[in-house]
Coordinates of C-alpha atoms and ligand atoms in Angstrom, one line a residue:
M23 CA -6.1 47.4 62.9
K24 CA -3.8 45.5 60.5
R25 CA -0.1 46.1 61.4
R26 CA 1.6 46.3 58.0
T27 CA 5.0 45.0 59.2
G28 CA 5.6 42.6 56.4
Q29 CA 4.6 42.3 52.7
D30 CA 2.3 39.8 51.0
P31 CA 4.3 38.1 48.3
S32 CA 1.2 37.6 46.0
I33 CA 1.0 41.4 45.8
T34 CA 4.7 42.5 45.9
R35 CA 5.8 40.0 43.2
N36 CA 3.9 42.0 40.6
W37 CA 5.4 45.4 41.4
R38 CA 7.5 46.9 38.6
P39 CA 11.3 47.1 39.0
A40 CA 11.5 50.8 40.1
T41 CA 9.0 50.0 42.9
Q42 CA 10.9 46.8 43.9
A43 CA 14.2 48.8 44.1
V44 CA 12.6 50.9 46.8
R45 CA 10.3 48.5 48.6
G46 CA 11.1 44.9 47.5
G47 CA 11.9 42.6 50.4
T48 CA 11.3 45.1 53.2
V49 CA 10.3 43.5 56.5
R50 CA 9.4 45.8 59.4
S51 CA 10.1 45.2 63.0
E52 CA 7.5 45.8 65.7
F53 CA 8.6 49.5 65.7
G54 CA 7.2 50.0 62.2
E55 CA 10.3 51.9 61.0
T56 CA 10.0 53.2 57.4
S57 CA 13.6 52.7 56.4
E58 CA 15.0 49.2 56.6
A59 CA 16.4 48.3 60.0
L60 CA 20.1 47.5 60.4
F61 CA 20.5 44.3 62.5
L62 CA 24.1 44.4 63.7
T63 CA 24.0 41.1 65.5
S64 CA 26.1 37.9 65.1
G65 CA 23.7 35.6 67.1
Y66 CA 20.1 35.2 68.1
A67 CA 18.6 34.1 71.4
Y68 CA 15.9 31.6 71.9
D69 CA 13.0 31.5 74.3
C70 CA 13.8 27.9 75.4
A71 CA 16.3 25.1 74.7
G72 CA 13.7 23.3 72.7
D73 CA 13.3 26.2 70.4
A74 CA 17.1 26.2 69.8
A75 CA 16.9 22.4 69.0
A76 CA 13.9 22.9 66.7
R77 CA 15.6 25.7 64.8
F78 CA 18.8 23.7 64.3
A79 CA 16.7 20.7 63.1
G80 CA 15.0 23.0 60.6
E81 CA 11.6 22.3 62.2
Q82 CA 11.1 26.0 63.4
A83 CA 11.5 29.1 61.3
G84 CA 14.0 31.7 62.5
M85 CA 17.6 32.7 62.6
T86 CA 20.5 30.9 64.3
Y87 CA 23.7 32.7 63.4
S88 CA 24.6 35.6 61.1
R89 CA 27.0 33.6 58.9
L90 CA 23.7 31.8 57.9
Q91 CA 20.9 34.3 58.2
N92 CA 20.5 38.0 59.1
P93 CA 17.3 40.1 58.7
T94 CA 19.0 43.0 57.0
V95 CA 21.0 40.7 54.6
E96 CA 17.8 38.8 53.8
M97 CA 15.9 42.0 52.9
L98 CA 18.7 42.7 50.4
E99 CA 18.6 39.2 49.0
H100 CA 14.8 39.3 48.5
R101 CA 15.1 42.7 46.8
I102 CA 17.8 41.6 44.4
A103 CA 15.8 38.3 43.6
L104 CA 12.8 40.5 42.9
L105 CA 14.7 42.9 40.5
E106 CA 16.4 40.0 38.8
G107 CA 13.2 38.0 38.3
A108 CA 15.0 35.1 40.0
E109 CA 13.5 32.6 42.4
A110 CA 16.3 33.1 45.0
C111 CA 19.4 35.2 45.8
R112 CA 22.3 35.0 48.3
T113 CA 24.6 37.8 48.9
M114 CA 28.4 37.5 49.5
A115 CA 31.1 39.7 50.9
S116 CA 32.3 40.9 47.5
G117 CA 31.7 40.2 43.8
M118 CA 34.7 37.8 43.7
A119 CA 33.2 35.9 46.6
A120 CA 30.0 35.6 44.6
M121 CA 31.9 34.3 41.4
T122 CA 34.0 31.9 43.3
A123 CA 31.0 30.5 45.2
A124 CA 28.8 30.3 42.0
L125 CA 31.5 28.3 40.4
L126 CA 33.2 26.2 43.1
S127 CA 29.8 25.2 44.6
Q128 CA 28.8 23.3 41.5
L129 CA 32.1 22.1 40.1
S130 CA 34.2 19.1 41.0
A131 CA 37.5 17.6 39.9
G132 CA 37.1 16.1 36.5
D133 CA 34.5 18.7 35.3
H134 CA 35.1 21.1 32.5
L135 CA 34.1 24.8 32.1
V136 CA 34.1 27.0 29.1
G137 CA 34.8 30.7 29.9
G138 CA 34.5 34.0 28.0
R139 CA 37.9 35.4 27.1
A140 CA 37.2 39.1 27.8
A141 CA 36.6 39.2 31.6
F142 CA 37.4 40.9 34.9
G143 CA 41.0 40.1 35.7
S144 CA 40.2 38.1 38.9
C145 CA 37.5 36.2 37.0
R146 CA 40.3 35.2 34.5
W147 CA 42.4 34.2 37.5
L148 CA 39.6 31.9 38.7
T149 CA 39.3 30.2 35.2
D150 CA 43.0 30.2 34.4
T151 CA 44.6 29.4 37.8
L152 CA 42.3 28.4 40.6
L153 CA 39.9 26.0 39.0
P154 CA 42.7 24.0 37.1
K155 CA 44.5 23.7 40.5
F156 CA 41.6 21.7 41.8
G157 CA 41.4 19.5 38.8
I158 CA 38.6 21.4 36.9
E159 CA 39.6 21.8 33.4
T160 CA 38.9 25.1 31.6
T161 CA 38.8 26.3 27.9
I162 CA 38.7 30.0 27.1
V163 CA 36.7 31.1 24.1
D164 CA 35.8 34.4 22.3
A165 CA 32.3 34.7 23.8
R166 CA 31.1 36.9 21.0
D167 CA 31.0 33.7 19.0
A168 CA 28.1 31.5 20.3
Q169 CA 29.3 28.5 18.3
A170 CA 32.7 28.7 20.1
F171 CA 31.0 27.6 23.3
V172 CA 29.6 24.6 21.6
D173 CA 32.9 23.7 19.8
A174 CA 34.9 23.9 23.1
S175 CA 32.4 21.8 25.0
K176 CA 32.9 18.1 25.9
P177 CA 30.8 15.4 27.6
N178 CA 32.1 16.5 31.0
T179 CA 31.4 20.3 30.4
K180 CA 29.3 21.5 33.3
V181 CA 29.3 25.3 33.1
W182 CA 29.7 28.2 30.6
F183 CA 30.8 31.3 32.4
F184 CA 30.9 34.8 30.8
E185 CA 30.1 38.5 31.4
T186 CA 28.3 40.9 29.0
P187 CA 29.1 43.6 28.4
A188 CA 32.6 42.3 29.3
N189 CA 35.3 44.2 31.2
P190 CA 37.0 46.2 29.7
T191 CA 36.7 45.5 26.0
M192 CA 32.9 45.7 26.0
D193 CA 32.4 42.5 24.1
V194 CA 28.7 41.6 24.0
V195 CA 27.4 38.0 24.3
D196 CA 24.3 37.0 22.6
L197 CA 22.4 35.9 25.7
R198 CA 19.4 34.2 24.0
T199 CA 21.5 32.2 21.7
V200 CA 24.2 31.1 24.1
C201 CA 21.9 30.3 27.0
G202 CA 19.7 28.4 24.5
L203 CA 22.6 26.3 23.3
A204 CA 23.7 25.6 26.9
R205 CA 20.1 24.6 27.9
D206 CA 20.0 22.1 25.0
R207 CA 23.1 20.4 26.3
G208 CA 22.2 20.5 30.0
I209 CA 25.1 22.9 30.7
T210 CA 24.6 25.6 33.4
T211 CA 25.2 29.2 32.3
V212 CA 26.7 31.5 34.9
V213 CA 26.5 35.1 33.8
D214 CA 28.5 38.0 35.5
N215 CA 25.9 40.8 35.0
A216 CA 27.8 43.5 37.0
F217 CA 28.1 46.1 34.2
A218 CA 24.4 46.1 33.3
T219 CA 22.6 45.2 36.6
P220 CA 19.0 44.0 36.5
A221 CA 18.0 47.6 35.9
L222 CA 19.3 47.4 32.2
Q223 CA 19.5 43.7 31.5
R224 CA 18.0 40.5 33.0
P225 CA 20.0 37.5 31.7
M226 CA 17.4 35.1 33.1
D227 CA 14.7 36.5 30.8
Y228 CA 17.0 35.0 28.0
G229 CA 17.5 31.7 29.6
A230 CA 20.5 32.1 31.9
D231 CA 20.6 29.8 34.9
V232 CA 22.7 31.7 37.4
T233 CA 23.6 35.4 37.5
A234 CA 26.4 36.8 39.6
Y235 CA 27.1 40.2 40.7
S236 CA 29.6 42.6 42.1
A237 CA 27.1 44.8 44.0
T238 CA 30.1 46.9 44.8
K239 CA 29.6 48.5 41.4
M240 CA 26.2 50.0 40.4
M241 CA 24.1 48.4 43.1
D242 CA 25.9 50.4 45.9
G243 CA 26.7 52.9 43.2
Q244 CA 28.4 55.4 45.4
G245 CA 31.8 53.7 46.0
R246 CA 31.2 52.8 49.6
V247 CA 31.1 49.1 50.3
L248 CA 32.1 45.7 48.8
A249 CA 29.3 43.3 48.1
G250 CA 28.3 40.5 45.8
A251 CA 25.3 38.3 45.0
V252 CA 24.3 35.1 43.3
C253 CA 20.9 34.6 41.9
G254 CA 19.3 31.2 40.6
T255 CA 16.5 28.8 41.1
E256 CA 15.5 27.9 44.6
E257 CA 16.9 24.5 43.9
F258 CA 20.3 25.7 42.9
I259 CA 20.5 28.1 45.7
T260 CA 19.4 25.8 48.5
N261 CA 21.0 22.5 47.3
T262 CA 24.2 23.7 45.6
L263 CA 25.2 27.2 46.7
L264 CA 24.1 27.2 50.3
P265 CA 26.0 24.1 51.5
F266 CA 29.1 25.7 50.1
T267 CA 28.6 29.3 51.5
R268 CA 27.2 28.3 54.9
N269 CA 30.3 26.4 55.6
T270 CA 33.0 28.5 54.0
G271 CA 31.5 31.8 55.2
P272 CA 31.9 34.5 52.5
T273 CA 29.0 36.3 54.2
L274 CA 28.1 39.9 53.6
S275 CA 28.1 42.1 56.7
A276 CA 24.7 43.4 57.7
F277 CA 26.1 47.0 57.6
N278 CA 27.2 46.6 53.9
A279 CA 23.8 44.9 53.1
W280 CA 22.0 48.0 54.5
V281 CA 24.2 50.4 52.4
V282 CA 23.4 48.4 49.3
L283 CA 19.7 48.4 50.1
K284 CA 19.9 52.2 50.2
G285 CA 21.9 52.1 46.9
L286 CA 19.3 50.0 45.2
E287 CA 16.6 52.7 45.9
T288 CA 18.3 55.0 43.4
L289 CA 19.7 52.3 41.0
D290 CA 17.2 52.9 38.2
L291 CA 17.5 56.7 38.4
R292 CA 21.4 56.6 38.6
I293 CA 22.0 54.0 35.8
R294 CA 19.7 55.7 33.3
R295 CA 21.2 59.1 34.0
Q296 CA 24.7 57.7 33.9
S297 CA 24.1 55.8 30.7
E298 CA 22.7 58.9 29.0
S299 CA 25.8 60.9 30.0
A300 CA 28.1 58.0 29.0
L301 CA 26.6 58.1 25.5
K302 CA 27.2 61.9 25.2
V303 CA 30.8 61.6 26.4
A304 CA 31.4 58.6 24.1
R305 CA 30.1 60.6 21.1
F306 CA 32.5 63.4 22.0
L307 CA 35.5 61.0 22.4
E308 CA 34.6 59.4 19.0
T309 CA 35.6 62.7 17.3
R310 CA 39.0 62.7 19.1
V311 CA 40.4 59.3 19.6
P312 CA 41.1 56.4 17.3
Q313 CA 38.6 54.0 18.9
V314 CA 35.8 54.1 21.3
L315 CA 34.5 50.7 22.5
F316 CA 30.9 51.3 23.7
P317 CA 27.9 49.1 22.7
G318 CA 25.8 52.3 23.0
L319 CA 27.4 53.8 19.9
P320 CA 26.0 52.7 16.4
S321 CA 29.8 52.2 15.4
H322 CA 30.1 49.4 17.9
P323 CA 30.0 46.1 15.8
Q324 CA 27.6 44.6 18.3
H325 CA 25.4 47.7 18.8
D326 CA 22.2 46.1 17.5
L327 CA 22.6 42.9 19.6
A328 CA 23.4 45.0 22.8
M329 CA 20.4 47.2 22.3
S330 CA 18.2 44.1 21.7
Q331 CA 19.0 42.7 25.2
M332 CA 19.8 45.9 27.2
A333 CA 17.5 48.8 28.0
M334 CA 20.5 51.2 27.8
A335 CA 24.2 50.6 27.3
G336 CA 25.4 51.4 30.8
C337 CA 27.9 53.9 32.0
I338 CA 31.2 52.1 31.3
F339 CA 33.2 52.0 28.2
A340 CA 36.8 52.0 26.9
I341 CA 38.8 53.9 24.4
R342 CA 42.0 52.9 22.6
L343 CA 44.9 55.5 21.8
D344 CA 47.7 54.9 19.3
G345 CA 50.4 56.1 21.7
G346 CA 50.6 53.1 24.1
R347 CA 51.0 53.4 27.9
I348 CA 52.9 56.6 27.7
Q349 CA 50.0 58.5 26.0
A350 CA 47.4 56.8 28.1
H351 CA 49.1 57.7 31.4
A352 CA 49.7 61.3 30.1
L353 CA 46.0 61.6 29.5
L354 CA 45.2 60.3 33.0
D355 CA 47.7 62.5 34.6
A356 CA 46.2 65.6 32.9
L357 CA 42.6 65.1 34.3
N358 CA 41.4 67.7 36.7
L359 CA 37.9 66.5 37.4
I360 CA 37.7 62.8 36.5
D361 CA 39.6 60.7 39.1
I362 CA 42.3 58.1 38.3
S363 CA 40.7 55.2 39.9
N364 CA 40.1 51.5 38.9
N365 CA 36.7 51.3 40.5
I366 CA 33.5 51.3 38.4
G367 CA 29.7 51.8 38.9
D368 CA 30.5 54.9 41.1
S369 CA 28.6 58.2 41.0
R370 CA 31.9 59.8 40.4
S371 CA 33.6 59.6 37.0
L372 CA 36.7 57.5 37.2
M373 CA 39.3 56.5 34.6
T374 CA 41.9 53.7 34.6
H375 CA 44.5 52.1 32.5
P376 CA 43.5 48.3 32.6
S377 CA 46.8 46.9 31.4
S378 CA 48.7 48.4 34.4
T379 CA 46.0 48.1 36.9
T380 CA 42.9 45.8 36.8
H381 CA 44.4 43.4 34.3
S382 CA 48.1 43.6 35.3
G383 CA 47.7 40.3 36.9
V384 CA 46.7 38.6 33.6
A385 CA 49.7 37.2 31.6
E386 CA 50.7 39.6 28.8
D387 CA 49.9 37.2 25.9
K388 CA 46.4 36.6 27.4
R389 CA 45.9 40.3 27.9
I390 CA 46.8 41.0 24.2
E391 CA 44.6 38.1 23.1
M392 CA 41.6 39.6 25.1
G393 CA 42.2 43.0 23.6
V394 CA 43.5 44.8 26.7
T395 CA 46.1 46.9 24.8
E396 CA 48.7 49.3 26.2
G397 CA 46.8 52.3 24.7
M398 CA 43.4 51.3 26.2
L399 CA 41.7 53.4 28.9
R400 CA 38.4 52.5 30.7
L401 CA 36.0 55.2 31.8
N402 CA 33.2 55.1 34.3
V403 CA 30.8 58.0 33.7
G404 CA 29.3 59.3 36.9
L405 CA 26.5 61.6 37.9
E406 CA 28.4 64.9 37.2
D407 CA 27.2 67.2 34.4
P408 CA 28.4 65.5 31.2
D409 CA 29.6 68.8 29.8
D410 CA 32.0 69.2 32.7
L411 CA 33.4 65.8 31.9
I412 CA 33.7 66.6 28.2
E413 CA 35.6 69.8 29.0
D414 CA 37.9 67.9 31.4
L415 CA 38.5 65.2 28.7
D416 CA 39.0 67.9 26.1
Q417 CA 41.9 69.6 27.9
A418 CA 43.5 66.3 28.9
L419 CA 43.4 65.0 25.4
K420 CA 45.2 68.2 24.3
V421 CA 47.9 67.7 26.9
A422 CA 48.3 64.1 25.6
G423 CA 48.7 65.3 22.1
L424 CA 45.2 64.6 20.8
Ligands
PLP18 C1 34.4 44.4 40.0 C2 33.9 43.2 39.3 C3 34.1 41.9 39.8 C4 34.6 41.8 41.2 O1 33.8 42.3 42.2 P1 34.4 42.8 43.6 O2 33.2 43.4 44.3 O3 35.4 43.8 43.4 O4 34.9 41.6 44.3 C5 33.7 40.9 39.0 N1 33.2 41.0 37.8 C6 33.1 42.2 37.2 C7 32.6 42.4 35.9 C8 33.5 43.4 38.0 O5 33.4 44.6 37.4

């Protein structure tokens, strides 16, 4: 009898995303467990000294040390690669470890990077502070304007780095146009796809070279563990990313990888339900606040573009109030159900004031330039009944004078 412990890639590659999310990358041990096994081990033993030598020489398949390989971590990496439509994926200890590795592994002193203006606060710290410190020049552009990337590029430009939709202003980047312009110039695109996840948007289908994730967000999806991932060609992962990560060690723990594997099983269900609820909540807020920034709404200036490259608009959006920080904080303090929390991609609804939290580390002039105003609030819509969320927002808006 054939023991079905592994999977035949010629069959599994063709499975659809919802199937990949449950089964992609699974490798069974000799016990035939149905759920993925959690291998909490830092090292591996060899049958003989010659095997150890052969494995270190790369002449024998197998694992040597969990900074480099771990069976549970590899299952997650295969699953994310299959969902992404990427040749290869490596996971990291957090989203920021993934962004840092994706950039530092391929850039050297004297190189130039063009980055999107609207970005996660720590991503802006990478482009504004860390890279220049090592002699890597950076130029920041409004990523909604594809031509701006071209205009900012020079002979030594190696990378265009951006997120879409972007945190927290919900700017949308035209993936097909920007990635096409980069390809023509031999420039590598690195796309932070944390908000959409491969369930809603696959940047590589539009020509992106590298995608990077905070898997802490929708992939875990239940606010439990930190995790990150980088996807790209086998060539990029093996020859560029791996020498960096194997030696610097931003390794994802096996336990966290296992939690994210469990999270991915329900990614498709969760993100579709949360996106639907977000649209309902956004429509309500549109009747009550001066501005709702959500690409899912026809009122968003980039609605058509967003819907042409995303299956749904996701569960995160922002609003702008006229009353500045005082009114924004008053609204947060009046919430009964929605938590005041700066996390996103959680099954719980969470709301934060970016300018005093996630983006407080970005210089004030840069914050204003990127549209993170004092009256802005960001909302992550979770899996609760959207009518309960609307009722909670309704009463909090009244307390805040809206
Ligand atoms: C959260 C986030 C990150 C950072 O991820 P961590 O897992 O918190 O390190 C990077 N980019 C975006 C868009 C994010 O939302």
